[in-house]
mmCIF file of C-alpha atoms in Angstrom:
data_model
loop_
_atom_site.group_PDB
_atom_site.id
_atom_site.type_symbol
_atom_site.label_atom_id
_atom_site.label_comp_id
_atom_site.label_asym_id
_atom_site.label_seq_id
_atom_site.Cartn_x
_atom_site.Cartn_y
_atom_site.Cartn_z
ATOM 1 C CA UNK A 12 0.159 0.474 -0.319
ATOM 2 C CA UNK A 13 1.244 3.296 -1.184
ATOM 3 C CA UNK A 14 4.700 2.300 -1.983
ATOM 4 C CA UNK A 15 5.605 0.575 1.161
ATOM 5 C CA UNK A 16 8.093 -1.858 1.513
ATOM 6 C CA UNK A 17 8.296 -4.961 3.654
ATOM 7 C CA UNK A 18 11.662 -6.933 5.254
ATOM 8 C CA UNK A 19 11.893 -9.889 7.166
ATOM 9 C CA UNK A 20 14.793 -8.906 10.193
ATOM 10 C CA UNK A 21 16.137 -11.509 12.652
ATOM 11 C CA UNK A 22 15.709 -10.424 15.878
ATOM 12 C CA UNK A 23 18.737 -10.133 18.464
ATOM 13 C CA UNK A 24 17.532 -8.521 21.653
ATOM 14 C CA UNK A 25 18.842 -4.892 19.841
ATOM 15 C CA UNK A 26 16.356 -2.148 18.987
ATOM 16 C CA UNK A 27 18.613 0.332 17.378
ATOM 17 C CA UNK A 28 20.460 -2.959 14.953
ATOM 18 C CA UNK A 29 16.389 -3.592 14.034
ATOM 19 C CA UNK A 30 15.585 0.388 13.592
ATOM 20 C CA UNK A 31 19.285 0.503 11.812
ATOM 21 C CA UNK A 32 18.132 -2.148 9.286
ATOM 22 C CA UNK A 33 14.394 -0.460 8.262
ATOM 23 C CA UNK A 34 16.267 3.434 7.657
ATOM 24 C CA UNK A 35 18.499 1.066 5.604
ATOM 25 C CA UNK A 36 15.038 0.289 3.752
ATOM 26 C CA UNK A 37 14.036 3.836 3.091
ATOM 27 C CA UNK A 38 14.309 5.888 -0.398
ATOM 28 C CA UNK A 39 14.112 8.803 0.267
ATOM 29 C CA UNK A 40 15.765 11.485 1.951
ATOM 30 C CA UNK A 41 14.440 11.778 5.903
ATOM 31 C CA UNK A 42 12.633 9.129 7.586
ATOM 32 C CA UNK A 43 10.411 9.080 10.399
ATOM 33 C CA UNK A 44 10.016 6.098 12.170
ATOM 34 C CA UNK A 45 6.922 4.900 14.288
ATOM 35 C CA UNK A 46 6.441 1.398 15.953
ATOM 36 C CA UNK A 47 3.802 -1.140 15.582
ATOM 37 C CA UNK A 48 1.522 0.367 18.118
ATOM 38 C CA UNK A 49 1.659 3.669 16.945
ATOM 39 C CA UNK A 50 0.082 6.088 14.723
ATOM 40 C CA UNK A 51 -0.483 9.887 14.448
ATOM 41 C CA UNK A 52 -3.149 11.665 16.379
ATOM 42 C CA UNK A 53 -5.118 13.542 13.806
ATOM 43 C CA UNK A 54 -7.340 14.176 16.436
ATOM 44 C CA UNK A 55 -3.760 17.509 16.554
ATOM 45 C CA UNK A 56 -3.567 17.866 12.755
ATOM 46 C CA UNK A 57 -4.889 15.693 9.684
ATOM 47 C CA UNK A 58 -1.989 13.406 7.688
ATOM 48 C CA UNK A 59 -1.685 16.158 5.244
ATOM 49 C CA UNK A 60 -1.286 18.704 8.024
ATOM 50 C CA UNK A 61 1.352 16.173 9.473
ATOM 51 C CA UNK A 62 3.647 15.952 6.074
ATOM 52 C CA UNK A 63 3.634 20.090 5.426
ATOM 53 C CA UNK A 64 5.033 20.041 9.603
ATOM 54 C CA UNK A 65 7.883 17.440 8.572
ATOM 55 C CA UNK A 66 8.514 18.827 5.326
ATOM 56 C CA UNK A 67 9.217 22.301 6.664
ATOM 57 C CA UNK A 68 11.396 20.796 9.659
ATOM 58 C CA UNK A 69 13.517 19.137 6.752
ATOM 59 C CA UNK A 70 13.422 22.717 4.962
ATOM 60 C CA UNK A 71 15.426 23.729 7.765
ATOM 61 C CA UNK A 72 18.420 21.973 7.301
ATOM 62 C CA UNK A 73 20.044 18.391 8.936
ATOM 63 C CA UNK A 74 19.149 18.373 12.285
ATOM 64 C CA UNK A 75 17.247 16.001 14.600
ATOM 65 C CA UNK A 76 13.787 16.013 14.707
ATOM 66 C CA UNK A 77 11.915 15.305 18.099
ATOM 67 C CA UNK A 78 7.790 13.983 18.262
ATOM 68 C CA UNK A 79 5.433 14.500 21.162
ATOM 69 C CA UNK A 80 4.482 10.955 22.189
ATOM 70 C CA UNK A 81 1.186 10.256 23.487
ATOM 71 C CA UNK A 82 1.044 7.427 25.508
ATOM 72 C CA UNK A 83 -2.742 5.968 26.189
ATOM 73 C CA UNK A 84 -2.682 4.565 29.750
ATOM 74 C CA UNK A 85 -5.527 3.266 31.486
ATOM 75 C CA UNK A 86 -8.708 5.031 32.603
ATOM 76 C CA UNK A 87 -8.560 7.778 29.307
ATOM 77 C CA UNK A 88 -5.221 9.179 30.921
ATOM 78 C CA UNK A 89 -2.139 9.920 29.321
ATOM 79 C CA UNK A 90 1.476 10.777 29.506
ATOM 80 C CA UNK A 91 3.393 12.427 26.918
ATOM 81 C CA UNK A 92 7.290 12.248 26.143
ATOM 82 C CA UNK A 93 9.172 14.171 23.446
ATOM 83 C CA UNK A 94 11.620 11.419 21.487
ATOM 84 C CA UNK A 95 13.943 11.996 18.400
ATOM 85 C CA UNK A 96 12.622 9.663 16.054
ATOM 86 C CA UNK A 97 12.708 12.653 12.525
ATOM 87 C CA UNK A 98 15.992 12.166 10.459
ATOM 88 C CA UNK A 99 17.967 12.938 7.396
ATOM 89 C CA UNK A 100 18.687 9.301 6.094
ATOM 90 C CA UNK A 101 22.510 9.807 5.887
ATOM 91 C CA UNK A 102 24.932 7.433 7.101
ATOM 92 C CA UNK A 103 26.566 8.950 9.986
ATOM 93 C CA UNK A 104 23.206 9.307 11.712
ATOM 94 C CA UNK A 105 22.095 5.713 13.434
ATOM 95 C CA UNK A 106 20.192 5.119 16.695
ATOM 96 C CA UNK A 107 22.194 3.239 19.473
ATOM 97 C CA UNK A 108 21.337 1.477 22.597
ATOM 98 C CA UNK A 109 19.818 -2.012 22.786
ATOM 99 C CA UNK A 110 16.884 -0.668 24.137
ATOM 100 C CA UNK A 111 15.137 2.430 24.608
ATOM 101 C CA UNK A 112 17.594 3.209 21.328
ATOM 102 C CA UNK A 113 18.045 7.140 20.783
ATOM 103 C CA UNK A 114 19.134 8.700 17.342
ATOM 104 C CA UNK A 115 22.619 10.076 17.211
ATOM 105 C CA UNK A 116 24.756 12.076 14.720
ATOM 106 C CA UNK A 117 27.645 11.073 14.560
ATOM 107 C CA UNK A 118 30.639 13.074 12.572
ATOM 108 C CA UNK A 119 32.293 16.574 12.960
ATOM 109 C CA UNK A 120 29.701 18.628 13.943
ATOM 110 C CA UNK A 121 26.818 17.519 15.792
ATOM 111 C CA UNK A 122 23.110 18.312 15.041
ATOM 112 C CA UNK A 123 21.165 19.682 16.917
ATOM 113 C CA UNK A 124 17.565 19.128 18.179
ATOM 114 C CA UNK A 125 14.683 20.397 18.059
ATOM 115 C CA UNK A 126 10.141 19.958 18.173
ATOM 116 C CA UNK A 127 8.412 18.902 15.098
ATOM 117 C CA UNK A 128 5.623 19.439 16.351
ATOM 118 C CA UNK A 129 4.159 16.266 14.821
ATOM 119 C CA UNK A 130 2.333 13.883 18.147
ATOM 120 C CA UNK A 131 2.011 10.427 18.106
ATOM 121 C CA UNK A 132 -0.472 8.581 19.849
ATOM 122 C CA UNK A 133 1.670 5.161 21.804
ATOM 123 C CA UNK A 134 -0.984 2.697 23.372
ATOM 124 C CA UNK A 135 1.584 0.112 24.275
ATOM 125 C CA UNK A 136 1.087 0.703 28.074
ATOM 126 C CA UNK A 137 -1.856 0.141 29.683
ATOM 127 C CA UNK A 138 -1.546 -2.021 31.549
ATOM 128 C CA UNK A 139 -3.204 -5.149 29.642
ATOM 129 C CA UNK A 140 -0.015 -3.855 26.966
ATOM 130 C CA UNK A 141 2.583 -4.653 29.289
ATOM 131 C CA UNK A 142 1.418 -7.860 30.846
ATOM 132 C CA UNK A 143 0.241 -9.409 27.578
ATOM 133 C CA UNK A 144 4.181 -8.761 26.126
ATOM 134 C CA UNK A 145 6.116 -9.355 28.979
ATOM 135 C CA UNK A 146 7.579 -5.563 28.511
ATOM 136 C CA UNK A 147 8.864 -4.801 31.931
ATOM 137 C CA UNK A 148 10.722 -7.882 32.347
ATOM 138 C CA UNK A 149 11.845 -7.763 28.848
ATOM 139 C CA UNK A 150 13.020 -4.116 28.909
ATOM 140 C CA UNK A 151 14.919 -5.214 32.774
ATOM 141 C CA UNK A 152 17.420 -7.597 31.051
ATOM 142 C CA UNK A 153 17.971 -5.817 27.971
ATOM 143 C CA UNK A 154 19.043 -2.778 29.457
ATOM 144 C CA UNK A 155 21.039 -4.454 31.992
ATOM 145 C CA UNK A 156 22.633 -6.399 29.462
ATOM 146 C CA UNK A 157 22.827 -3.022 28.382
ATOM 147 C CA UNK A 158 24.959 -1.497 31.006
ATOM 148 C CA UNK A 159 27.687 -4.845 31.019
ATOM 149 C CA UNK A 160 28.393 -2.647 27.670
ATOM 150 C CA UNK A 161 28.200 0.271 28.339
ATOM 151 C CA UNK A 162 28.379 0.304 32.384
ATOM 152 C CA UNK A 163 28.646 4.700 31.577
ATOM 153 C CA UNK A 164 25.876 4.968 30.142
ATOM 154 C CA UNK A 165 23.878 7.657 32.254
ATOM 155 C CA UNK A 166 20.689 7.361 30.060
ATOM 156 C CA UNK A 167 20.268 3.398 30.104
ATOM 157 C CA UNK A 168 21.020 3.414 33.862
ATOM 158 C CA UNK A 169 18.412 6.243 34.037
ATOM 159 C CA UNK A 170 15.742 4.024 31.568
ATOM 160 C CA UNK A 171 16.958 1.044 34.022
ATOM 161 C CA UNK A 172 15.277 3.077 37.360
ATOM 162 C CA UNK A 173 12.641 4.299 35.125
ATOM 163 C CA UNK A 174 11.269 1.027 34.432
ATOM 164 C CA UNK A 175 12.733 -1.200 37.698
ATOM 165 C CA UNK A 176 9.946 1.941 39.654
ATOM 166 C CA UNK A 177 7.339 1.491 36.907
ATOM 167 C CA UNK A 178 7.380 -2.387 38.029
ATOM 168 C CA UNK A 179 7.337 -1.611 41.706
ATOM 169 C CA UNK A 180 10.807 -2.655 42.312
ATOM 170 C CA UNK A 181 11.573 1.142 43.683
ATOM 171 C CA UNK A 182 14.734 0.130 46.091
ATOM 172 C CA UNK A 183 16.464 -1.843 43.247
ATOM 173 C CA UNK A 184 15.360 1.760 41.021
ATOM 174 C CA UNK A 185 17.099 3.844 43.218
ATOM 175 C CA UNK A 186 20.729 2.891 42.752
ATOM 176 C CA UNK A 187 20.279 3.250 39.498
ATOM 177 C CA UNK A 188 18.856 6.947 39.446
ATOM 178 C CA UNK A 189 21.197 7.694 41.561
ATOM 179 C CA UNK A 190 24.340 6.247 39.145
ATOM 180 C CA UNK A 191 21.821 7.720 36.225
ATOM 181 C CA UNK A 192 22.208 11.133 38.022
ATOM 182 C CA UNK A 193 26.154 10.961 39.092
ATOM 183 C CA UNK A 194 27.092 10.071 35.351
ATOM 184 C CA UNK A 195 24.691 12.823 33.664
ATOM 185 C CA UNK A 196 25.767 16.205 32.233
ATOM 186 C CA UNK A 197 23.985 19.956 32.540
ATOM 187 C CA UNK A 198 22.628 19.287 28.962
ATOM 188 C CA UNK A 199 20.821 15.638 29.709
ATOM 189 C CA UNK A 200 17.297 17.023 29.483
ATOM 190 C CA UNK A 201 15.686 13.699 31.212
ATOM 191 C CA UNK A 202 18.054 13.975 34.800
ATOM 192 C CA UNK A 203 14.834 16.169 36.453
ATOM 193 C CA UNK A 204 12.851 13.608 35.775
ATOM 194 C CA UNK A 205 14.804 10.300 37.403
ATOM 195 C CA UNK A 206 15.150 13.063 39.641
ATOM 196 C CA UNK A 207 11.445 12.600 40.649
ATOM 197 C CA UNK A 208 11.606 9.134 39.729
ATOM 198 C CA UNK A 209 13.400 8.666 42.854
ATOM 199 C CA UNK A 210 11.802 11.339 44.658
ATOM 200 C CA UNK A 211 8.556 8.891 43.909
ATOM 201 C CA UNK A 212 10.542 5.165 44.454
ATOM 202 C CA UNK A 213 11.382 7.173 47.949
ATOM 203 C CA UNK A 214 7.963 7.629 48.633
ATOM 204 C CA UNK A 215 6.988 4.594 47.497
ATOM 205 C CA UNK A 216 9.614 2.731 50.911
ATOM 206 C CA UNK A 217 7.828 5.998 53.451
ATOM 207 C CA UNK A 218 10.603 7.864 53.216
ATOM 208 C CA UNK A 219 8.634 10.936 52.124
ATOM 209 C CA UNK A 220 10.472 13.047 54.268
ATOM 210 C CA UNK A 221 14.124 12.972 52.286
ATOM 211 C CA UNK A 222 11.329 12.968 49.097
ATOM 212 C CA UNK A 223 10.494 16.302 49.928
ATOM 213 C CA UNK A 224 14.052 17.045 50.238
ATOM 214 C CA UNK A 225 15.074 15.606 47.210
ATOM 215 C CA UNK A 226 12.160 17.639 45.294
ATOM 216 C CA UNK A 227 12.844 21.098 46.700
ATOM 217 C CA UNK A 228 15.685 21.081 44.899
ATOM 218 C CA UNK A 229 14.206 20.332 41.835
ATOM 219 C CA UNK A 230 11.776 23.296 42.038
ATOM 220 C CA UNK A 231 14.497 25.840 42.423
ATOM 221 C CA UNK A 232 16.072 24.655 38.838
ATOM 222 C CA UNK A 233 11.964 24.399 37.261
ATOM 223 C CA UNK A 234 9.693 26.368 39.877
ATOM 224 C CA UNK A 235 7.183 25.843 36.611
ATOM 225 C CA UNK A 236 7.782 22.260 36.118
ATOM 226 C CA UNK A 237 3.773 21.224 36.663
ATOM 227 C CA UNK A 238 5.192 17.086 37.731
ATOM 228 C CA UNK A 239 7.717 18.730 39.894
ATOM 229 C CA UNK A 240 5.633 21.037 42.282
ATOM 230 C CA UNK A 241 2.807 18.009 42.091
ATOM 231 C CA UNK A 242 5.178 16.347 43.572
ATOM 232 C CA UNK A 243 5.931 18.046 45.728
ATOM 233 C CA UNK A 244 3.105 19.279 47.145
ATOM 234 C CA UNK A 245 2.373 15.905 47.303
ATOM 235 C CA UNK A 246 5.479 15.407 49.918
ATOM 236 C CA UNK A 247 3.939 18.059 51.639
ATOM 237 C CA UNK A 248 0.457 16.731 52.053
ATOM 238 C CA UNK A 249 2.110 13.266 53.537
ATOM 239 C CA UNK A 250 4.705 14.591 56.394
ATOM 240 C CA UNK A 251 1.305 17.334 57.459
ATOM 241 C CA UNK A 252 2.576 20.501 55.758
ATOM 242 C CA UNK A 253 -0.814 21.114 55.236
ATOM 243 C CA UNK A 254 -0.323 24.987 53.905
ATOM 244 C CA UNK A 255 2.920 24.409 51.300
ATOM 245 C CA UNK A 256 0.371 20.711 49.654
ATOM 246 C CA UNK A 257 -2.811 23.673 48.761
ATOM 247 C CA UNK A 258 -0.199 26.225 47.623
ATOM 248 C CA UNK A 259 1.467 24.209 45.439
ATOM 249 C CA UNK A 260 -1.720 21.819 44.597
ATOM 250 C CA UNK A 261 -4.135 25.624 43.766
ATOM 251 C CA UNK A 262 0.245 26.504 42.454
ATOM 252 C CA UNK A 263 -0.080 23.247 39.586
ATOM 253 C CA UNK A 264 -3.310 24.465 38.086
ATOM 254 C CA UNK A 265 -1.782 26.900 36.151
ATOM 255 C CA UNK A 266 0.670 25.298 34.798
ATOM 256 C CA UNK A 267 1.111 23.771 31.868
ATOM 257 C CA UNK A 268 1.183 19.293 31.973
ATOM 258 C CA UNK A 269 4.621 18.172 31.589
ATOM 259 C CA UNK A 270 6.233 16.484 28.556
ATOM 260 C CA UNK A 271 9.038 14.473 29.558
ATOM 261 C CA UNK A 272 11.759 15.068 26.543
ATOM 262 C CA UNK A 273 14.150 12.216 26.932
ATOM 263 C CA UNK A 274 15.938 12.220 23.274
#
């Protein structure tokens, strides 16, 4: 359909290898990478408008394009994350990482990243989808393998901590997130989310006072970040700081929902 080409790829527990193989099959100058459980958000823009967004982005010159991924969760809830999925089809631009792979530009000049304006719906994070495919256990195993090969990869430590927290393994999530934060750069856009996850795991372990201290340090860096403000208010409620909790929850009503920018 529409000139699509289909090819087989032998699974090797390496999502980057599969991504790079698919990009090599493309015949156009740019590629947009989508998964089988993702689709354009036609409530946000039509297919024609989506194509126009990408064409305008490509016309600005070579850079890596972020796409807003809306994760459909249970009970009509959503979370959003910005991932780099649109890029020139150039041999120097490749995916790296066994799982939670990232597009990386290799060469004398690093390519900048910017938002394309495109929104995509992802259906793979409902509880039913996670359970049916044993995603969390699979992802933890692949991330641990990745870290054996790349023990200093801060992003992989972040993803491991994030996945362990999602699986309810908070005691294991904390040291992974600590490793991520210790190794991250100031420019890493996911670092504040790693800090929030660490505080959430501390709370799950009954350590809300310690978690509140951690989140308060994050608020100094991102005072208008809705997730950080809400978490601080929730922790204040836990420890009996009712006026602070009320003020924090009220402040959240004026803030824009958070989009996690992780690659």
